[in-house]
XYZ file of C-alpha atoms in Angstrom:
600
model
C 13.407 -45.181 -36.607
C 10.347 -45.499 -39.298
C 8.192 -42.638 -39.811
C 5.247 -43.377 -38.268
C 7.220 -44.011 -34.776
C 8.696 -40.799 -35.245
C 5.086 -39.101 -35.936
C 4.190 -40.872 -32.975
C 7.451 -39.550 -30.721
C 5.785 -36.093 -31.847
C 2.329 -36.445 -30.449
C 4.008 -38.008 -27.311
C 6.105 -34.847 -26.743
C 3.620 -32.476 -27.557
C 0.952 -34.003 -24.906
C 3.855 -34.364 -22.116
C 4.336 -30.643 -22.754
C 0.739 -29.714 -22.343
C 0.473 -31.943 -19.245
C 3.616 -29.694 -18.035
C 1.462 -26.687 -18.781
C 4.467 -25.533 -21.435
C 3.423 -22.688 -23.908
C 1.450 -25.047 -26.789
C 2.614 -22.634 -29.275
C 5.960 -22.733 -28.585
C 6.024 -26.720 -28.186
C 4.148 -26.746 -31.801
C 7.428 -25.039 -33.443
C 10.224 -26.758 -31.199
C 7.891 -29.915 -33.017
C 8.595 -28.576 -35.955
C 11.850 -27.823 -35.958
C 12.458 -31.544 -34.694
C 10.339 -32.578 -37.904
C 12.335 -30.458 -40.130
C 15.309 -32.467 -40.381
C 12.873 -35.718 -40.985
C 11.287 -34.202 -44.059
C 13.932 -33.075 -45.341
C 15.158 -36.513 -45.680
C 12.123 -37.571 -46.917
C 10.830 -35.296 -48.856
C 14.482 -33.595 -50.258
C 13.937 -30.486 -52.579
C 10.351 -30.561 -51.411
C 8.670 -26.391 -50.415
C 5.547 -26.458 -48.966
C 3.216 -23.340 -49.069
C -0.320 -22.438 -47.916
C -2.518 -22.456 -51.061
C -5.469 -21.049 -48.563
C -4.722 -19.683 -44.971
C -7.100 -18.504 -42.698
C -8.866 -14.797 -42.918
C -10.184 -12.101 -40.689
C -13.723 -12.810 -40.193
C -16.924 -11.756 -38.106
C -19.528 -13.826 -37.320
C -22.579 -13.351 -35.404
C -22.926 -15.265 -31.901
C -24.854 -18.812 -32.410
C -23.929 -18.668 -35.958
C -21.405 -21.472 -37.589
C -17.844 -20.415 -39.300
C -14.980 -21.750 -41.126
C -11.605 -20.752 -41.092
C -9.334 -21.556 -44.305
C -6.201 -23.988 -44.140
C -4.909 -25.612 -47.174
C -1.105 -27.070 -48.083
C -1.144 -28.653 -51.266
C 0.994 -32.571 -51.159
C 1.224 -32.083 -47.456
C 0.185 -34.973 -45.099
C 1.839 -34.357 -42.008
C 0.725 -33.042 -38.557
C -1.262 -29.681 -38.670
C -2.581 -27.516 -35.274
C -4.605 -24.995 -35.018
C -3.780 -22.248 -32.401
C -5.589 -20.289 -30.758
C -4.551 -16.715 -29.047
C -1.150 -19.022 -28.510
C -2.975 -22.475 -27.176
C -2.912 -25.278 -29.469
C -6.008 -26.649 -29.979
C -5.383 -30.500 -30.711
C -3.118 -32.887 -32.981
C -3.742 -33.145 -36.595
C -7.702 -33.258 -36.859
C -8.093 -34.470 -33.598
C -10.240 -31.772 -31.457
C -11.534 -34.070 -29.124
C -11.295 -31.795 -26.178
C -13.151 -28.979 -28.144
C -16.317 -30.498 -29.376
C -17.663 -27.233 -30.764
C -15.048 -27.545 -33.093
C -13.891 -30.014 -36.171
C -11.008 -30.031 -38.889
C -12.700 -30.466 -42.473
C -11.836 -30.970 -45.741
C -10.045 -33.168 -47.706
C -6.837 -34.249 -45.783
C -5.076 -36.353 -49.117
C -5.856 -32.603 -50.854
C -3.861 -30.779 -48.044
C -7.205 -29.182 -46.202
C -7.360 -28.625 -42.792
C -10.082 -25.888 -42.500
C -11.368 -25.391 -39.225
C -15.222 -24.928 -38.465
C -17.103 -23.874 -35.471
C -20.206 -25.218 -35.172
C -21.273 -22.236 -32.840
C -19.504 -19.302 -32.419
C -19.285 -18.192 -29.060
C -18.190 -15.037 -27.334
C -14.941 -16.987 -26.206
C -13.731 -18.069 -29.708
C -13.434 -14.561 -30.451
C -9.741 -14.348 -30.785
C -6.590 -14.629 -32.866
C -6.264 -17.935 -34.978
C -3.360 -19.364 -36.652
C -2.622 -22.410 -38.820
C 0.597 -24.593 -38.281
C 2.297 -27.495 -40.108
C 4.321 -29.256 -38.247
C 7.139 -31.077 -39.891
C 7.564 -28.324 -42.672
C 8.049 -25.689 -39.888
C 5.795 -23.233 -41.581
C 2.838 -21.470 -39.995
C -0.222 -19.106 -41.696
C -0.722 -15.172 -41.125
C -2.601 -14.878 -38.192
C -6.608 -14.503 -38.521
C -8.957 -12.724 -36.298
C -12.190 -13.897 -35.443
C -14.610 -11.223 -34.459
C -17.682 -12.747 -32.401
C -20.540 -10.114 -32.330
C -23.305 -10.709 -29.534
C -26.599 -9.178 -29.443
C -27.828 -7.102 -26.183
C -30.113 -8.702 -24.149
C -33.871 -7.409 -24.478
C -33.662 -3.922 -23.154
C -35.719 -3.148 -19.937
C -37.015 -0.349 -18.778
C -37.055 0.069 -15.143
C -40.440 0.959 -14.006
C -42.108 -1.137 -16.633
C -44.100 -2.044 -18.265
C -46.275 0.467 -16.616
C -45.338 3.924 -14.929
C -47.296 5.372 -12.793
C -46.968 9.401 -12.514
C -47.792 11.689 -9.984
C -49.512 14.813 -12.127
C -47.259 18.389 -12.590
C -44.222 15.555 -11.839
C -41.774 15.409 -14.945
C -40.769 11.732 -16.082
C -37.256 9.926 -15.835
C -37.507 6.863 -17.934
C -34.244 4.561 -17.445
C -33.299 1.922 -19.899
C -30.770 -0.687 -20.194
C -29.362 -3.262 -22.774
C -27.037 -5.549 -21.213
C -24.384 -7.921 -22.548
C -23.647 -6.649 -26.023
C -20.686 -6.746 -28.148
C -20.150 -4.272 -29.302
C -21.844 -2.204 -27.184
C -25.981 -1.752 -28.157
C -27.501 1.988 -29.127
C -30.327 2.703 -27.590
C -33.030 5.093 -29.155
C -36.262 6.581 -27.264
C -39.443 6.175 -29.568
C -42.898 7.666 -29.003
C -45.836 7.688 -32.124
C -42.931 6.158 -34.466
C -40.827 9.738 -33.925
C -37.089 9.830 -31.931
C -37.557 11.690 -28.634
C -34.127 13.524 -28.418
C -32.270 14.566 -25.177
C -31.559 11.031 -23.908
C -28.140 10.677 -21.825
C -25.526 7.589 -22.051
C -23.465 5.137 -20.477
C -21.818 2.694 -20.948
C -19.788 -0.019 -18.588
C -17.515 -2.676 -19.840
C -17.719 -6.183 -18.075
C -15.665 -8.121 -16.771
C -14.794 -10.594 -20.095
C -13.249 -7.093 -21.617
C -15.481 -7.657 -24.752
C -18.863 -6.884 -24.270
C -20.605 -4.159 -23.073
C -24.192 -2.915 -21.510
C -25.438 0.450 -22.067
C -27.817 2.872 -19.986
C -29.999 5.594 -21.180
C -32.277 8.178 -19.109
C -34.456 10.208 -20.878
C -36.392 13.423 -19.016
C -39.498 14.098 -20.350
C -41.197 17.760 -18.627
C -44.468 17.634 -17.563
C -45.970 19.547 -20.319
C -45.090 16.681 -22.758
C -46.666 13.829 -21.047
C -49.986 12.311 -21.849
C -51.745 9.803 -19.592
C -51.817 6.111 -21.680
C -48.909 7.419 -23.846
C -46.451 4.450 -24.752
C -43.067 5.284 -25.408
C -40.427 2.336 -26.574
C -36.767 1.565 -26.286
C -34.760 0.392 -29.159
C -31.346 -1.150 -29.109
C -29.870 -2.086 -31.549
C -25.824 -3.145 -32.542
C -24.124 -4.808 -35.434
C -24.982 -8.540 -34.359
C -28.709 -6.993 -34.845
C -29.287 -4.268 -36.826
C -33.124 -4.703 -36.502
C -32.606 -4.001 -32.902
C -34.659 -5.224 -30.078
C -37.320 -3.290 -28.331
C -39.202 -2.623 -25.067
C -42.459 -0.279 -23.838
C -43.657 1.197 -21.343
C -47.489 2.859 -20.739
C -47.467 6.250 -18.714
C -50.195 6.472 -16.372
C -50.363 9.373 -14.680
C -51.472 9.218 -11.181
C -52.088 11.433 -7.506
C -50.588 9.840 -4.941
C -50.580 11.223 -1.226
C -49.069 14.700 -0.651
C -46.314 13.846 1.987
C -44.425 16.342 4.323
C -41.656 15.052 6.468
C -39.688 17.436 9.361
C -37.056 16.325 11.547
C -36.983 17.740 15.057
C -34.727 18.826 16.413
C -32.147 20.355 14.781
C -29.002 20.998 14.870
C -28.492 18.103 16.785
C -25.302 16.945 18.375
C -24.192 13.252 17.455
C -25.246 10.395 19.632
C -28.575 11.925 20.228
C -32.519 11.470 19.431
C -34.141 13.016 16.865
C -37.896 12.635 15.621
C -38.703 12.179 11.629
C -42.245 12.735 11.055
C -44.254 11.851 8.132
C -47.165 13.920 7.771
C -49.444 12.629 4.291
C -52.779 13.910 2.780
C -54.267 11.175 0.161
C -57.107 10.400 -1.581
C -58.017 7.193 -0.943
C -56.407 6.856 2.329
C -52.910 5.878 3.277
C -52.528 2.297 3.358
C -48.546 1.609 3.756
C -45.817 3.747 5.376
C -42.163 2.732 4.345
C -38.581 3.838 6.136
C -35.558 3.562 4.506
C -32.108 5.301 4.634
C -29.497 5.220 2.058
C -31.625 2.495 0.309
C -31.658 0.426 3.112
C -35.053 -0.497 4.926
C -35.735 0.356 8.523
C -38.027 -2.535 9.578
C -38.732 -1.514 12.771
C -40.206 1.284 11.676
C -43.572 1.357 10.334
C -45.911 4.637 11.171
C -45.907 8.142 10.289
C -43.425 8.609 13.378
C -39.511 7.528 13.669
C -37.351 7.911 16.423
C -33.596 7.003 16.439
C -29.812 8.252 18.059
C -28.261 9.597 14.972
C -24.456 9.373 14.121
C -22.465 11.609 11.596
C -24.008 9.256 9.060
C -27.001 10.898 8.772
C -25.359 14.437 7.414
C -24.909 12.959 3.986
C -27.511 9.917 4.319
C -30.802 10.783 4.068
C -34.138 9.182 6.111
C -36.615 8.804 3.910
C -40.355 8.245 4.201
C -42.767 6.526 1.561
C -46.154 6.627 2.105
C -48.238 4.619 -0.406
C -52.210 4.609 -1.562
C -54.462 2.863 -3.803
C -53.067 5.284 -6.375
C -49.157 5.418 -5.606
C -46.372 6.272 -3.563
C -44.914 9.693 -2.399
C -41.432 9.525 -1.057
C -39.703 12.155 0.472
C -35.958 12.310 2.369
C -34.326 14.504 4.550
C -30.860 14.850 5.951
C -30.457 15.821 9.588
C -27.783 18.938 11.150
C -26.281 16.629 12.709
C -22.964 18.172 14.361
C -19.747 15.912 14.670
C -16.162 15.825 14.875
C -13.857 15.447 12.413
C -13.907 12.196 10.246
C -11.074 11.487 7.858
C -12.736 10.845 4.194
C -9.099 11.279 1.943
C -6.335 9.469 4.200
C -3.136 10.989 4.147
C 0.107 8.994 2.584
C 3.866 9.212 4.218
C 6.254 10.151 0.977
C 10.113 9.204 0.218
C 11.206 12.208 -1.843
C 14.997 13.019 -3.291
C 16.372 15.529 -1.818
C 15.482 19.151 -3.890
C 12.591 17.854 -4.383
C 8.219 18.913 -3.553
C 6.830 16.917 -0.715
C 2.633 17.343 -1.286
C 0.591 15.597 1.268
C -3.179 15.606 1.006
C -5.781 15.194 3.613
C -9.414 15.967 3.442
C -11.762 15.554 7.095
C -16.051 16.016 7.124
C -17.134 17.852 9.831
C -20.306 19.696 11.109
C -20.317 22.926 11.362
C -17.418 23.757 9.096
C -13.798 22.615 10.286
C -10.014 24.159 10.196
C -7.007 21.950 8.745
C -3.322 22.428 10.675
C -0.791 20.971 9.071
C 2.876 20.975 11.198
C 5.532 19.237 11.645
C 5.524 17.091 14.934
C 7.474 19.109 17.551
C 7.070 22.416 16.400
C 4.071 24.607 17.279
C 4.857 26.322 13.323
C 1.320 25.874 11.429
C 2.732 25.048 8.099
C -0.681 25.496 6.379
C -4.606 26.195 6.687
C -5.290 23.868 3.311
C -6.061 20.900 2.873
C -2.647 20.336 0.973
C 0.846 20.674 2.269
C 3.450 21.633 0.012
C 7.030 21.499 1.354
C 9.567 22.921 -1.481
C 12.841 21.784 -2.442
C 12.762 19.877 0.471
C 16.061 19.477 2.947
C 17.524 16.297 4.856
C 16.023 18.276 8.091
C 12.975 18.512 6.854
C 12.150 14.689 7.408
C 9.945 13.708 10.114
C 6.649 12.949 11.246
C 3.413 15.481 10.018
C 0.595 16.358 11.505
C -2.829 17.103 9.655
C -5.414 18.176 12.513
C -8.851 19.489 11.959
C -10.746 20.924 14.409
C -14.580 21.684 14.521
C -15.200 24.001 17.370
C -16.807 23.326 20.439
C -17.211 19.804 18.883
C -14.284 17.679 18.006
C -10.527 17.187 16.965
C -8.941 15.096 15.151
C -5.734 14.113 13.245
C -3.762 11.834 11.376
C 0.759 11.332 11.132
C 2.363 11.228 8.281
C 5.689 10.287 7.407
C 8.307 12.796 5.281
C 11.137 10.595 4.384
C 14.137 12.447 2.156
C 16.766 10.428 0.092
C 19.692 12.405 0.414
C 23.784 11.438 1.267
C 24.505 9.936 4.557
C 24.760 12.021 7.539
C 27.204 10.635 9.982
C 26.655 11.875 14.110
C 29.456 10.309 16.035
C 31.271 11.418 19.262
C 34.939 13.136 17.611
C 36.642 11.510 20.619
C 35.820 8.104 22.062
C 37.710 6.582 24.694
C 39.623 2.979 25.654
C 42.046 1.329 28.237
C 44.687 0.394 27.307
C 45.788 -3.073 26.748
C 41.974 -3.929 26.592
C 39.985 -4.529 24.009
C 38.272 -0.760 22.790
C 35.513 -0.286 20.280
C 34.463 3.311 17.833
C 31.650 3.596 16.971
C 30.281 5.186 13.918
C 26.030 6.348 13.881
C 24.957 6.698 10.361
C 21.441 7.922 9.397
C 20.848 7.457 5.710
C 17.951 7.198 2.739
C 18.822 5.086 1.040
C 20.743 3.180 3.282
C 24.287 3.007 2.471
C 25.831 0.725 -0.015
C 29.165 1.328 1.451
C 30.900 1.639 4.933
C 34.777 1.907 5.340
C 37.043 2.545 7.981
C 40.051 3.868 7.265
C 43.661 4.428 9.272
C 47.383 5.348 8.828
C 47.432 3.118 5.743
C 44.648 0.914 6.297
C 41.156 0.331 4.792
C 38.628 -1.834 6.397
C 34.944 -2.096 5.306
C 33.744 -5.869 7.009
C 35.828 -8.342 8.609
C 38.868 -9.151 10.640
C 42.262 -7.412 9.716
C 44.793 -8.230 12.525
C 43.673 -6.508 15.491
C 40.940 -4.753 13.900
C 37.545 -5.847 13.449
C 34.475 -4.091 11.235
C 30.934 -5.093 12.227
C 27.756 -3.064 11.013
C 24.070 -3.455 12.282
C 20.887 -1.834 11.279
C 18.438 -0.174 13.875
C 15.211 1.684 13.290
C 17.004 4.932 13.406
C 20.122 4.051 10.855
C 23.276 2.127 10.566
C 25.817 1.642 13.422
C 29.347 0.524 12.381
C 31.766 -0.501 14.857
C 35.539 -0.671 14.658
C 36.886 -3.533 17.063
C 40.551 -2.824 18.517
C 41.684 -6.043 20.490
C 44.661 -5.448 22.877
C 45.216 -1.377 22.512
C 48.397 -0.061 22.131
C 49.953 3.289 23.039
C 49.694 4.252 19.352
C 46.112 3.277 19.130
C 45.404 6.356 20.685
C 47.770 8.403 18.581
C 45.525 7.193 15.407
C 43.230 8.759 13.086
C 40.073 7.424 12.557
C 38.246 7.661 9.505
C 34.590 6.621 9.089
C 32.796 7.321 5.514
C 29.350 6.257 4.289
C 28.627 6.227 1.310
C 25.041 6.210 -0.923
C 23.930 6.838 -4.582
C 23.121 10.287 -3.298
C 26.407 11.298 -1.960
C 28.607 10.567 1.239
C 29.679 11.389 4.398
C 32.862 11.009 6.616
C 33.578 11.771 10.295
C 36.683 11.747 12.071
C 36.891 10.196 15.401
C 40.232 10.184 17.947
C 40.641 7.323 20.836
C 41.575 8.916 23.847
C 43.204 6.544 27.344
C 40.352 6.304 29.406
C 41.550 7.114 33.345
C 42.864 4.323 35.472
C 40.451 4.876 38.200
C 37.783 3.649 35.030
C 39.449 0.304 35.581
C 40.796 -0.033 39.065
C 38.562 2.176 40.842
C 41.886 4.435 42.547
C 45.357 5.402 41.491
C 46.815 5.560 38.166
C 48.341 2.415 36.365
C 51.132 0.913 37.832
C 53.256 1.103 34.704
C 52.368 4.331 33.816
C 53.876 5.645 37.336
C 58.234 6.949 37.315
C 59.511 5.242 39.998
C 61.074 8.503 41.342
C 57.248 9.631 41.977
C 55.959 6.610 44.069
C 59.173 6.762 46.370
C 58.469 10.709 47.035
C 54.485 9.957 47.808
C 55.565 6.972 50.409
C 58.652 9.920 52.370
C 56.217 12.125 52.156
C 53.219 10.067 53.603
C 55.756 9.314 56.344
C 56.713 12.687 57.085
C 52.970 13.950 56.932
C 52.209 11.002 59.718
C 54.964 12.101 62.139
C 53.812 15.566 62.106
C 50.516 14.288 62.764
C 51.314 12.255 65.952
C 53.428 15.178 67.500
C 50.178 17.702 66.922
C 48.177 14.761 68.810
C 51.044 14.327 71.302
C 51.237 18.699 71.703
C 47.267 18.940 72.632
C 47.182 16.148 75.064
C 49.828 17.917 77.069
C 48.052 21.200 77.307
C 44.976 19.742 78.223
C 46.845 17.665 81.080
C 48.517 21.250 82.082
C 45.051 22.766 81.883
C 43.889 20.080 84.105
C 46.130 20.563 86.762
C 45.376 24.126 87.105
C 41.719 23.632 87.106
C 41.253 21.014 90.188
C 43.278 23.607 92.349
C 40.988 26.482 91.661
C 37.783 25.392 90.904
C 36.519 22.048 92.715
C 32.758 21.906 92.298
C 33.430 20.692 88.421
C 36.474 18.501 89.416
C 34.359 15.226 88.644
C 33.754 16.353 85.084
C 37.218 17.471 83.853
C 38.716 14.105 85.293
C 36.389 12.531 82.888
C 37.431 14.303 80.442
C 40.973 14.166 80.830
C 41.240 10.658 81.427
C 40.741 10.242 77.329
C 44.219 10.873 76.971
C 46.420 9.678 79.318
C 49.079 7.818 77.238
C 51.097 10.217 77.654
C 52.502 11.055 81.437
C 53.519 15.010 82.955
C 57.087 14.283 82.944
C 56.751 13.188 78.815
C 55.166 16.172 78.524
C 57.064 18.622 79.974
C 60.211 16.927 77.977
C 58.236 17.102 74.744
C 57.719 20.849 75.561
C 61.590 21.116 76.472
């Protein structure tokens, strides 16, 4: 293959790896370890070395910047990489316009320039030669941005109500690194300023607020006072103003009636003002939020638990400013959950701590106990449960209560890892010659990693062994494992069972008998055929027979003395005659001359 197809084989694979999304970094060195071999026949005994390689360097945003790349007697493929990503082939950067490869090429340059830094070529850079498999130190490019013109909010003129302190509030946004902001007034620092800053989204730059407090004592009406940020990008800084003008605006008193108030009832706001000129706007709002339907000194509304913490307020405006004042109602409601409790899976030995936190107006009580028992394990709003036990799990209940108002709670969920615990009936039963089944309940967290049954000699954990069969299913309250016994034997039920669970915390084992379920479980009467001596079933038939006879000679022995009692009767007593033949016709099988031998 000639060189240049081979060069070309290289570009090929390197832009079917891109379109496979494959690390561009890691295709650039598989490239050049693939060139390797093809230099080294053409260029044998030949060491290449970077005679300039690219530096750490920080550039101002909008600002142009080269990064160094020279191999002296090179002239094969060179990339750029960026933070990983290969930029392009050799000095081809179409698809990144803001950059270009420069210098001379038949020299061994390949510096790379950006035309216009921007906030996203800050990052790590790092030059690559392909076919001699050798790559520079990596260089970091450190874009600084200036802040944005810092406003302050307000601006450019505030308006102050006289005896009022003043909060100025500034901001410079967008800044890397972040912007300092100093308060000015007459060319002198005002001190006592306060600071944040926030860190957007991009990770790199920053914007910075500052509030400053001035008393009243220190502010004059027409007094300018600036804001200066400034940062590395611009150490001149940028600046903003604002004029004070100090102002009366209406004197504003606002009273809620009534209160306390229970939730989901009316209350009144009203917003009584004195100005000078007169009022010309009133304004509603609560928690920031306008209330268009309101619009006069008066407001009227059903208030909800909401309005505890959220104030109403009222802003009533004149030719000279705005007063606005906010009030909170007494509003009295239940319980409201503001820090939700979480269920816990804790070893066993170890502290279970729930948390739960409720609102509540007037002041609430916290119960914590465990669900089925009237215990109150605590008044806080923590629980702590210490070196906790396997009983211990179970559902918890945190109730608050504000009284003669509301209740409320929420369930949580104590879960303890621990060794299995195995509940099974001892002794289960079977027929015999059927097929019989033992059953095995385990409750266990974590579940178990093992189940085995084990007998006489035999170990069983899944599967079919012979007659016996190991099946195990999962239900919501633990693990059920049965042992399958087709076609029971007598000895079945002279067996041992052995169940055992086991778990990374421990195990457990049970032992469970079979006992021969009754016949009358199968047939409904008797015992089993088979089981019954022969001896036995021909005494219960002679002695069924015997047990008959003497019953028909009782039966035989009272129908004669009633026929004797008969006789006597119809010779003395005649006016009843009609009834006792009625009577003693019921049993006439047998005649006076049978009876009288019966009696002989």
């Amino acid at each position: 293959m000639k060189p240049s197809q081979l060069d070309l084989l290289f570009v090929c694979f390197f832009l079917f790896s891109q379109e496979l999304g494959l690390q561009k970094r890691g295709c650039c060195l598989v490239l050049g370890y693939m060139a390797k071999d093809k230099f080294r026949r053409m260029n044998e005994g030949q060491v290449y070395s970077f005679s300039q390689q690219p530096q750490d360097q920080v550039v101002v945003s909008g600002q142009p910047v080269t990064l160094l790349c020279a191999i002296p007697e090179y002239d094969g493929f060179v990339l750029w990489i960026k933070d990983g990503l290969a930029l392009g082939v050799g000095r081809d950067l179409s698809s990144y316009p803001q950059y270009l490869v420069v210098g001379n090429h038949l020299s061994g340059e390949h510096h790379l320039k950006i035309l216009r830094a921007e906030l996203q070529d800050d990052a790590v850079y790092e030059c690559q030669a392909i076919q001699a498999a050798i790559r520079s130190r990596p260089a970091r490019l450190t874009v600084l941005v200036p802040p944005d013109d810092p406003v302050i909010l307000g601006g450019p003129v505030i308006s102050l109500r006289a005896g009022d302190p003043l909060n100025l509030t500034c901001h410079a946004d967008n800044a890397k690194p972040a912007a300092s902001i100093i308060w000015l007034r007459k060319g002198e620092v005002i001190n006592g300023a306060t600071y944040s800053k926030t860190l957007l989204r991009d990770g790199k730059r920053e914007s910075i607020v500052s509030t400053l407090f001035i008393s009243p004592g220190d502010v004059e009406n027409g007094q300018s006072i600036v804001c200066r940020a400034t940062n590395k990008a611009i150490p001149g800084g940028k600046e903003t103003s604002v004029t004070i003008d100090i102002q009366h605006p209406p004197l504003v008193n606002l009273s809620v009636e009534p209160q306390p108030v229970l939730e989901d009832n009316i209350v009144t706001f009203h917003c009584s003002a004195k100005a000078n000129p007169a009022v010309t706007q009133y304004r509603w709002a609560k928690r920031g939020q306008i209330i268009k339907e309101a619009s006069g000194e008066v407001y009227r509304t059903t208030v909800d638990y909401t309005y505890f913490s959220e104030p109403v307020s009222c802003e009533v405006t004149n030719a000279l400013g705005s007063t606005n004042l906010s009030r909170t109602v007494d509003v009295y409601f239940g319980p409201r959950m503001t820090t939700e409790p979480q269920s816990l899976l804790v070893d066993l030995g170890s502290d279970a701590i729930f948390s739960c936190a409720w609102t509540g107006n007037p002041s609430l009580t916290i119960v914590w106990m465990k669900r089925g028992s009237g215990v109150v394990l605590s008044n806080e709003k923590t629980l702590t449960l210490k070196s906790v036990r396997q009983e211990d799990a179970g559902k918890y209940v945190c109730r608050a209560v504000v009284p003669r108002v509301g209740a409320g709670e929420r369930e949580v969920t104590l879960t303890v890892n621990g060794p299995p615990i195995i509940s099974s009936t001892q002794t289960q039963h079977a027929l015999h010659g059927e097929k019989g089944q033992i059953k095995c309940f385990i409750r266990s967290t974590p579940p178990p990693d093992r189940i085995a049954w084990s007998w006489k000699e035999n170990v069983l954990e899944s599967g079919t062994s012979g007659r016996y069969t190991v099946e195990t299913i999962s239900t919501e309250e633990g693990v059920i494992s049965t042992l399958t016994i087709s076609n029971i034997v007598r000895a079945d039920f002279q067996t041992i069972y052995n169940c055992t669970a086991w778990n990374s915390f421990g195990s457990d084992t049970e032992i469970i008998r079979l006992k021969e379920q009754g016949s009358e479980m199968k047939s409904g009467a008797g015992l089993e055929a088979e089981s019954v001596p022969m001896a036995v079933i021909i005494g219960v038939a002679v002695g069924a027979g015997v047990a008959f006879l003497v019953l028909m000679a009782t039966i035989v022995a009272f129908c004669c003395a009633r026929s004797q009692r008969s006789t006597g009767g119809r010779s003395g007593i005649s006016g009843r005659g009609t009834e006792k033949k009625a009577r003693l016709r019921l049993p006439r099988r047998a005649s006076k001359q049978e009876c009288n031998e019966q009696g002989s």
